[in-house]
XYZ file of C-alpha atoms in Angstrom:
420
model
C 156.568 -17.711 267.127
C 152.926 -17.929 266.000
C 152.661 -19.994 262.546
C 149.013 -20.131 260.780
C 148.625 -23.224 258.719
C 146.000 -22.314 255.801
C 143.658 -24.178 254.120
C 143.649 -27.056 256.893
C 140.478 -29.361 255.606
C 142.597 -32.006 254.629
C 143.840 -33.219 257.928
C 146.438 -35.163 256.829
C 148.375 -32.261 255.127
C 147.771 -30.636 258.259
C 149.666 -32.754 260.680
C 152.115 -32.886 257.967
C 153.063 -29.174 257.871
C 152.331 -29.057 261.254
C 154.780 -31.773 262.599
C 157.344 -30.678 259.968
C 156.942 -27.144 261.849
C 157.606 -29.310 265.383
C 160.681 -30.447 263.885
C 162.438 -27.610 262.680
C 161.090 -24.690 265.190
C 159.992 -26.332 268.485
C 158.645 -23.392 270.172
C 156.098 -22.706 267.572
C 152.611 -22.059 268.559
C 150.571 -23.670 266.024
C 147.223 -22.526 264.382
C 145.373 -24.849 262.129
C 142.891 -23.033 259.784
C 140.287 -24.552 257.305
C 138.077 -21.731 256.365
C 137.467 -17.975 256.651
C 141.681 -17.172 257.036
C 141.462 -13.541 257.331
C 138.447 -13.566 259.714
C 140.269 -16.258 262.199
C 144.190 -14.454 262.065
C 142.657 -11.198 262.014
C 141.050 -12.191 265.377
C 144.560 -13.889 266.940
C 146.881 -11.104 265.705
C 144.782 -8.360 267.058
C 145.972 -9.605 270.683
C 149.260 -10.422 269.234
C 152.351 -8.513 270.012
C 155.142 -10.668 269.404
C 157.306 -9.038 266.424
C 156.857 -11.769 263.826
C 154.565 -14.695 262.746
C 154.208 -16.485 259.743
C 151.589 -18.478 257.458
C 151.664 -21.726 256.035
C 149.560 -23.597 253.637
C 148.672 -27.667 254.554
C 150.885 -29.754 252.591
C 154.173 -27.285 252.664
C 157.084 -28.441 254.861
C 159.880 -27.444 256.399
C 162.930 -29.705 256.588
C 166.270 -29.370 259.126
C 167.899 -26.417 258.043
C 164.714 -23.945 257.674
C 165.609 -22.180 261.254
C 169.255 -21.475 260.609
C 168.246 -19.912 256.864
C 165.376 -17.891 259.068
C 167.284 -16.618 261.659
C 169.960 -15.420 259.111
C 167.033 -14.100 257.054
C 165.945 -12.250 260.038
C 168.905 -10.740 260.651
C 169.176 -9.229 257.336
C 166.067 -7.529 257.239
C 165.564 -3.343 257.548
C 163.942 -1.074 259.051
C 161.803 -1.175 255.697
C 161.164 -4.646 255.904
C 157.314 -6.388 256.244
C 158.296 -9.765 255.688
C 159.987 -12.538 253.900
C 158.978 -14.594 250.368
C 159.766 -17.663 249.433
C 160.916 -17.746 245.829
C 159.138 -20.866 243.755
C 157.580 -22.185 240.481
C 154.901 -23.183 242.902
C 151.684 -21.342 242.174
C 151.577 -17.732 244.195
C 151.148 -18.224 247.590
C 152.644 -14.615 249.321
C 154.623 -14.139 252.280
C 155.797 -16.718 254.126
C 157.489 -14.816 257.220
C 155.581 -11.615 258.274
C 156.290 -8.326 260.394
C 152.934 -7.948 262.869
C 153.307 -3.974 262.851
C 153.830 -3.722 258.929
C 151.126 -6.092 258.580
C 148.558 -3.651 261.284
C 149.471 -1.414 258.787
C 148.536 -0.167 255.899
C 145.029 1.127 253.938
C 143.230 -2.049 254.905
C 144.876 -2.821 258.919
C 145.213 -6.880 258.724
C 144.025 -9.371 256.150
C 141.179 -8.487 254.150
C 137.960 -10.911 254.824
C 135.785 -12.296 251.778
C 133.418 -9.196 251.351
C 136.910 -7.217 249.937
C 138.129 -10.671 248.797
C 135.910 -13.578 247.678
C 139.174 -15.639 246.870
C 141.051 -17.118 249.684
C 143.538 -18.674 248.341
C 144.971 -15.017 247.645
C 144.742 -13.647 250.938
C 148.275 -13.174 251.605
C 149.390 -12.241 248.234
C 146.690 -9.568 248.618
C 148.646 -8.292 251.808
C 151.741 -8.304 250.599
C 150.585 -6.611 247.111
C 148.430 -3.605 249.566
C 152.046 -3.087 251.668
C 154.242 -2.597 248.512
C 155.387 0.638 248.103
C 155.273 1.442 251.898
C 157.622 -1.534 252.668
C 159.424 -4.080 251.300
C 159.698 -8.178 251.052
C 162.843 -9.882 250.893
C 162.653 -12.548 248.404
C 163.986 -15.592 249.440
C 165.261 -19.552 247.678
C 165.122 -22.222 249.917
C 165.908 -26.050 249.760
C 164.514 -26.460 253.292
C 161.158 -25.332 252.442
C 159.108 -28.206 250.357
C 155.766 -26.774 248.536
C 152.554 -28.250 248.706
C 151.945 -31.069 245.903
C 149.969 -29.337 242.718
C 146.463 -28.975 242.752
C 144.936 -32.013 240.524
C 141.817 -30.564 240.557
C 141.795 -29.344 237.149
C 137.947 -28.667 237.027
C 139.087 -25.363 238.937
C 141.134 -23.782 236.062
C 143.197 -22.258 238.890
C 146.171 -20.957 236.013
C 143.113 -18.778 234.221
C 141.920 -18.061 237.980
C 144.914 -16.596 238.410
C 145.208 -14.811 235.555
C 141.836 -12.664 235.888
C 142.023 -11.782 239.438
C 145.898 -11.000 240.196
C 146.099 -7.927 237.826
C 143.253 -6.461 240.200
C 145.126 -7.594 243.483
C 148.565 -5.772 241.950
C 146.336 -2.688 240.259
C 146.695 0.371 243.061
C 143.466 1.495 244.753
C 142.755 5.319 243.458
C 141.746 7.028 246.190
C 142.379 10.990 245.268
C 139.087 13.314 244.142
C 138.999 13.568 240.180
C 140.583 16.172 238.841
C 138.630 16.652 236.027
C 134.389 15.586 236.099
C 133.966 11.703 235.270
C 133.292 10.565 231.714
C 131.977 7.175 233.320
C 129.570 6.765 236.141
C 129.439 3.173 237.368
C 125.933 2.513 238.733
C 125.817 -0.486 241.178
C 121.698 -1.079 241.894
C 121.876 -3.252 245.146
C 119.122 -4.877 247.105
C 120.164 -7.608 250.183
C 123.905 -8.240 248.694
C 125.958 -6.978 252.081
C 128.454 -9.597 251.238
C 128.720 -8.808 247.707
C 129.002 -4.515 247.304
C 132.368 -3.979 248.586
C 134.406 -6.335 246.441
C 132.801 -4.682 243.453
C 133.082 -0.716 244.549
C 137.012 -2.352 245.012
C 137.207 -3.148 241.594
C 135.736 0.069 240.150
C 138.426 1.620 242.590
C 140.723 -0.338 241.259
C 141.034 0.480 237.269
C 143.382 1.494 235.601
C 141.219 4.377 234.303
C 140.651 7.609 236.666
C 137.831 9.859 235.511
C 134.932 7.432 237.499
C 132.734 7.536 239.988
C 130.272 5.124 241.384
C 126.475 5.609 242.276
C 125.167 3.250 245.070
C 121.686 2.586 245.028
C 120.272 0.894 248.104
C 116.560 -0.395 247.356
C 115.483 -1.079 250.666
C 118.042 -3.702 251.818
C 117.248 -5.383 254.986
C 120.325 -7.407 255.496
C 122.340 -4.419 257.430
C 123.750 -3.568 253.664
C 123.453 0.364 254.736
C 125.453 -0.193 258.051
C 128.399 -2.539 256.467
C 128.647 -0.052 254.200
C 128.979 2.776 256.287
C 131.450 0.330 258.578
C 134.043 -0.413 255.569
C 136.305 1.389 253.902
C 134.914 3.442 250.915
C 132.214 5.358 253.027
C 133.806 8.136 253.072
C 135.360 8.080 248.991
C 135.616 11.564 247.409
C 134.202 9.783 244.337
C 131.449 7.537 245.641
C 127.887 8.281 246.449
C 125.510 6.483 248.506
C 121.401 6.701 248.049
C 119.404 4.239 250.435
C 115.468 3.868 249.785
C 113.345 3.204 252.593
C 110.887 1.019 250.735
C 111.938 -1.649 247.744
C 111.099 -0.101 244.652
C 112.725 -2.125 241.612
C 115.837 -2.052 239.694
C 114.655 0.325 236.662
C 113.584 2.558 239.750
C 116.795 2.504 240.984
C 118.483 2.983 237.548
C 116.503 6.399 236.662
C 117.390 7.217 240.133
C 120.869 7.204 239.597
C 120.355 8.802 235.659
C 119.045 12.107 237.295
C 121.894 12.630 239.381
C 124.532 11.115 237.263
C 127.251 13.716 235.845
C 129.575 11.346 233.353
C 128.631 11.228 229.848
C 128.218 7.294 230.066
C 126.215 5.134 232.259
C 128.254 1.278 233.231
C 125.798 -0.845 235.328
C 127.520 -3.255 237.432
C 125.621 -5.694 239.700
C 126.363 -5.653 243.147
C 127.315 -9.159 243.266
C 129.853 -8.720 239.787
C 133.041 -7.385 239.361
C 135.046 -5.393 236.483
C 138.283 -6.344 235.256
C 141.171 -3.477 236.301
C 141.669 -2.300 232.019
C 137.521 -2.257 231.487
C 136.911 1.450 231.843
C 139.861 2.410 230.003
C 138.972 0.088 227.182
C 135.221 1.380 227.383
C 136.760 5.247 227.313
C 139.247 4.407 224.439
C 135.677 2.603 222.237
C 133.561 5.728 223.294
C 136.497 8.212 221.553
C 136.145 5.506 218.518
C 132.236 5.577 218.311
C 131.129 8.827 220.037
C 127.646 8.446 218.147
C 126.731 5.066 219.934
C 123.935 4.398 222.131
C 125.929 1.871 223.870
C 129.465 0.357 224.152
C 129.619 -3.564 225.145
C 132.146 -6.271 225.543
C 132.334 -10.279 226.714
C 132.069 -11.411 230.138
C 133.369 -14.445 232.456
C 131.136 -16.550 234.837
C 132.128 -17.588 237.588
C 129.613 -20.130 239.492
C 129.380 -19.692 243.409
C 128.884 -22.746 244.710
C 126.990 -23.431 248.077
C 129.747 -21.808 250.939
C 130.029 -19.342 248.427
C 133.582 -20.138 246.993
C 133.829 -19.163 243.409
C 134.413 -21.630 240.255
C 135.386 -19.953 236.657
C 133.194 -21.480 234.815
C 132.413 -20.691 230.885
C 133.155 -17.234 229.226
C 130.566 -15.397 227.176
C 133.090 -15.118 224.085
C 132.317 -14.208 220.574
C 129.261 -12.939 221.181
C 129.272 -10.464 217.788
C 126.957 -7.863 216.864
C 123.749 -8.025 218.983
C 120.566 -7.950 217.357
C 117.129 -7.226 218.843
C 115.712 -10.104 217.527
C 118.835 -12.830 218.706
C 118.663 -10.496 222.481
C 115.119 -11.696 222.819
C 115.224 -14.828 221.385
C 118.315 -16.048 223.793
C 117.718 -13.616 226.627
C 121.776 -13.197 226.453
C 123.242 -10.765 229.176
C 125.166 -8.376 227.963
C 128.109 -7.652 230.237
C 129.462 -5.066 230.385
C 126.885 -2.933 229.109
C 127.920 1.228 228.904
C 125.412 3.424 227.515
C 125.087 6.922 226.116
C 123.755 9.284 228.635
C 122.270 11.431 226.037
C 120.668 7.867 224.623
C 118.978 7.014 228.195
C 118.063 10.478 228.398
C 116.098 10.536 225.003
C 114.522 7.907 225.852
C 113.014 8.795 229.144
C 115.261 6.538 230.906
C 113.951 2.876 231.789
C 109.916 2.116 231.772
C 108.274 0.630 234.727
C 105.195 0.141 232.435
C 105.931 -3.941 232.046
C 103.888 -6.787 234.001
C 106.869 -6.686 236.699
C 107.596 -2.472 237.209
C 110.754 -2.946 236.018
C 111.861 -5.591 237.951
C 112.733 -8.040 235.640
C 114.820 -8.291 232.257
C 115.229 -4.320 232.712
C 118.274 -4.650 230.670
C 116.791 -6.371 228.332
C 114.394 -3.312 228.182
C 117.000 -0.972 227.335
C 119.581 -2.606 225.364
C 116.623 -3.329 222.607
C 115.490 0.002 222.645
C 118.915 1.367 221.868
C 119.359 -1.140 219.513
C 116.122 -0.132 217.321
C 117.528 3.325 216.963
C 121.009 4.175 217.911
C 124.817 2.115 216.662
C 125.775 -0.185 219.173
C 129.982 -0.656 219.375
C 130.900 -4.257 220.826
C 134.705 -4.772 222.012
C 135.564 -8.474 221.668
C 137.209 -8.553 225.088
C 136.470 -10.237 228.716
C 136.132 -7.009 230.640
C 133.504 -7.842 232.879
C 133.036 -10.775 235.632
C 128.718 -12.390 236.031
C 128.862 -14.096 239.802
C 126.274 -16.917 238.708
C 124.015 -17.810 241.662
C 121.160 -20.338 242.191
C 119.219 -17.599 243.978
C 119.324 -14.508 241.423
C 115.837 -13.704 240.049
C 116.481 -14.624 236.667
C 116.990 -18.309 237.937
C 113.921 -18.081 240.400
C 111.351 -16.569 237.492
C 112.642 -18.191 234.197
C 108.548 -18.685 233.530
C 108.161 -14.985 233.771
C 110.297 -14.266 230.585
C 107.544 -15.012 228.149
C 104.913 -12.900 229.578
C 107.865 -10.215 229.421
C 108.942 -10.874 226.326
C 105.101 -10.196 224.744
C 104.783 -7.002 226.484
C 108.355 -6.178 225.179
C 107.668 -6.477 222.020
C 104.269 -4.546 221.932
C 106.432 -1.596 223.824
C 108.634 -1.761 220.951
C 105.823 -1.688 218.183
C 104.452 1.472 220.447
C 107.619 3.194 220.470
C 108.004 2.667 216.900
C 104.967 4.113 216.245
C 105.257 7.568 217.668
């Protein structure tokens, strides 16, 4: 049987599982993996056609005993059957014993790789959360099988990682055309972030909330973002469309762009490279039937910080962030995420200018959320809702000089607009 041992960087863990796996199951054919798990079992199991394998994580073991419980384990399973969990107070790993054909099954055929699923370590729950409902998972105690020692890197916050990302592994994917026309279009403005879109069009198909859809908004990408798109697995949503531009034009650009052709009654941005927790569009629906005369609807945020192979760290929430003002907006340049407005607000205003020293380019939400805030009610929901992926090469990071020659024009705009 074919047995993938996860997370394999520590080498002594390793050779632990791995010779506990010797032990107990002789025949095993053993796969150490350090990095990139889907990517590397996707490409062994699609040339594998033995009936079962299973995954391990470095540091689990399996102790004299394990076959006999597995074989009778085996021998209980149905037709209905993908696979076999072990039942623990360890942290969530998934499946430990796995049907190939259940697991070739399914929306997503195989493991999902890190542009559907930026988190590893939940690859296999991920599976096993996709296949429920077509099959099932016997859930299994075992004193043969020892879990890995805890985590004692605490920095990580993995029990508040957990708690933000499972509910939108476990939330079902909505994949049916709306039935009525959307109250909330979700615009995602993307420009060289192939690695990023998907995971965040799976979130937005992922709420809990149904009348959605998404606008993509392609500025010119030159990093094949047009072709992974049309190569994964929302390409052909009823309730996504897709706009490429030829030539890079700027973010406001794009955001007018997607405010002609929008049909909800709200606008959400959502960076390409951020994510929305499952409950946000349903909380931002329930706020807009509270304050239907607001120009916009906000909430808090949580940032995660990518660090250089791109795994992601939770790192501080935006909490408590109160009643915005124009003056504290410009004064802090604080992002507000995530930020729904009125599309009767945008409209009245003429939608975002491209009239600043960068066309729009720049601190375009800064733009807009002070020029609701001069003349419309803004509604804040004190709730995380909304997830900022903080990287060392966004623009803001790259141009923090440029925010004071912004800021000046900004606030001569403002005294213009005013003054009409």
């Amino acid at each position: 049987m074919l047995v993938f041992v996860l997370d394999s960087k520590n080498i002594a863990a390793a050779k632990q599982t791995e010779r506990s796996l010797q032990s107990v199951i002789p025949d095993c054919s053993c796969v150490l993996i350090e990095f990139d798990y889907a990517i590397q079992m996707n490409r062994i199991l699609a040339e594998y056609d033995e009936p079962f394998f299973a995954t391990l994580f470095a540091g689990e073991q399996l102790v004299p005993g394990f076959e006999n419980q597995l074989e009778h384990w085996i021998s209980c399973m149905s037709d209905r059957d993908a696979g076999i969990a072990i039942i623990d107070d360890a942290p969530p790993r998934g499946p430990l014993f796995w049907l190939t054909k259940a697991v070739k099954s399914g929306m997503s055929p195989l493991f999902r790789t890190s542009e559907l699923l930026p988190f590893e370590r939940y690859v296999l729950l991920d599976k096993q959360y996709e296949l429920e409902g077509m099959w099932e998972f016997q859930l299994r105690k075992s004193n043969k099988w020892l879990p890995r020692p805890k985590s004692n890197e605490r920095w990580r916050k993995l029990e508040s990682e957990e708690n933000f990302i499972l509910p939108i592994l476990q939330t079902k994917h909505c994949e049916e055309p709306p039935a009525i026309l959307p109250l909330i279009t979700v615009v995602i403005c993307t420009f060289n972030n192939a690695d990023y879109l998907l995971w965040a069009v799976r979130t937005v198909c992922k709420q809990t909330y149904r009348a959605w859809e998404i606008m993509i908004v392609d500025d010119g990408s030159t990093d094949g973002t047009h072709e992974k798109w049309l190569a994964g697995p929302f390409a052909s949503h009823p309730r996504i469309r897709f706009t490429r531009n030829e030539t890079n034009n700027g973010k406001a650009f794009c955001l007018n762009q997607a405010l002609l052709a929008a049909n909800g009654q709200w606008l959400l941005e959502l960076d390409s490279d951020d994510w929305l927790d499952p409950t946000c569009l349903q909380t931002l629906a329930n706020q807009s039937d509270l304050s239907p005369d607001a120009g916009m609807i906000y909430a808090d945020h949580m940032n995660w910080q990518e660090r250089r192979d791109k795994s992601l760290v939770l790192n501080a929430p935006q909490y408590d962030q109160g009643q915005m003002t124009v003056e504290k907006l410009l004064r802090d340049a604080l992002p507000l995420a995530p930020r729904m407005y009125s599309m009767k607000a945008l409209s009245a205003l003429g939608g975002w200018s491209v009239a600043d020293p960068f066309q729009g380019r720049l601190y375009e939400d800064f733009q807009m959320l002070a020029r609701i805030m001069l003349c419309l009610p803004v509604s804040y929901i004190p709730k995380v809702l909304y997830h900022r992926r903080i990287r060392s090469s966004s623009i803001t990071h790259r141009y923090p000089e440029s925010y004071k020659t912004w800021t000046r024009w900004m606030l001569d705009f403002i005294r213009s607009e005013l003054g009409r």
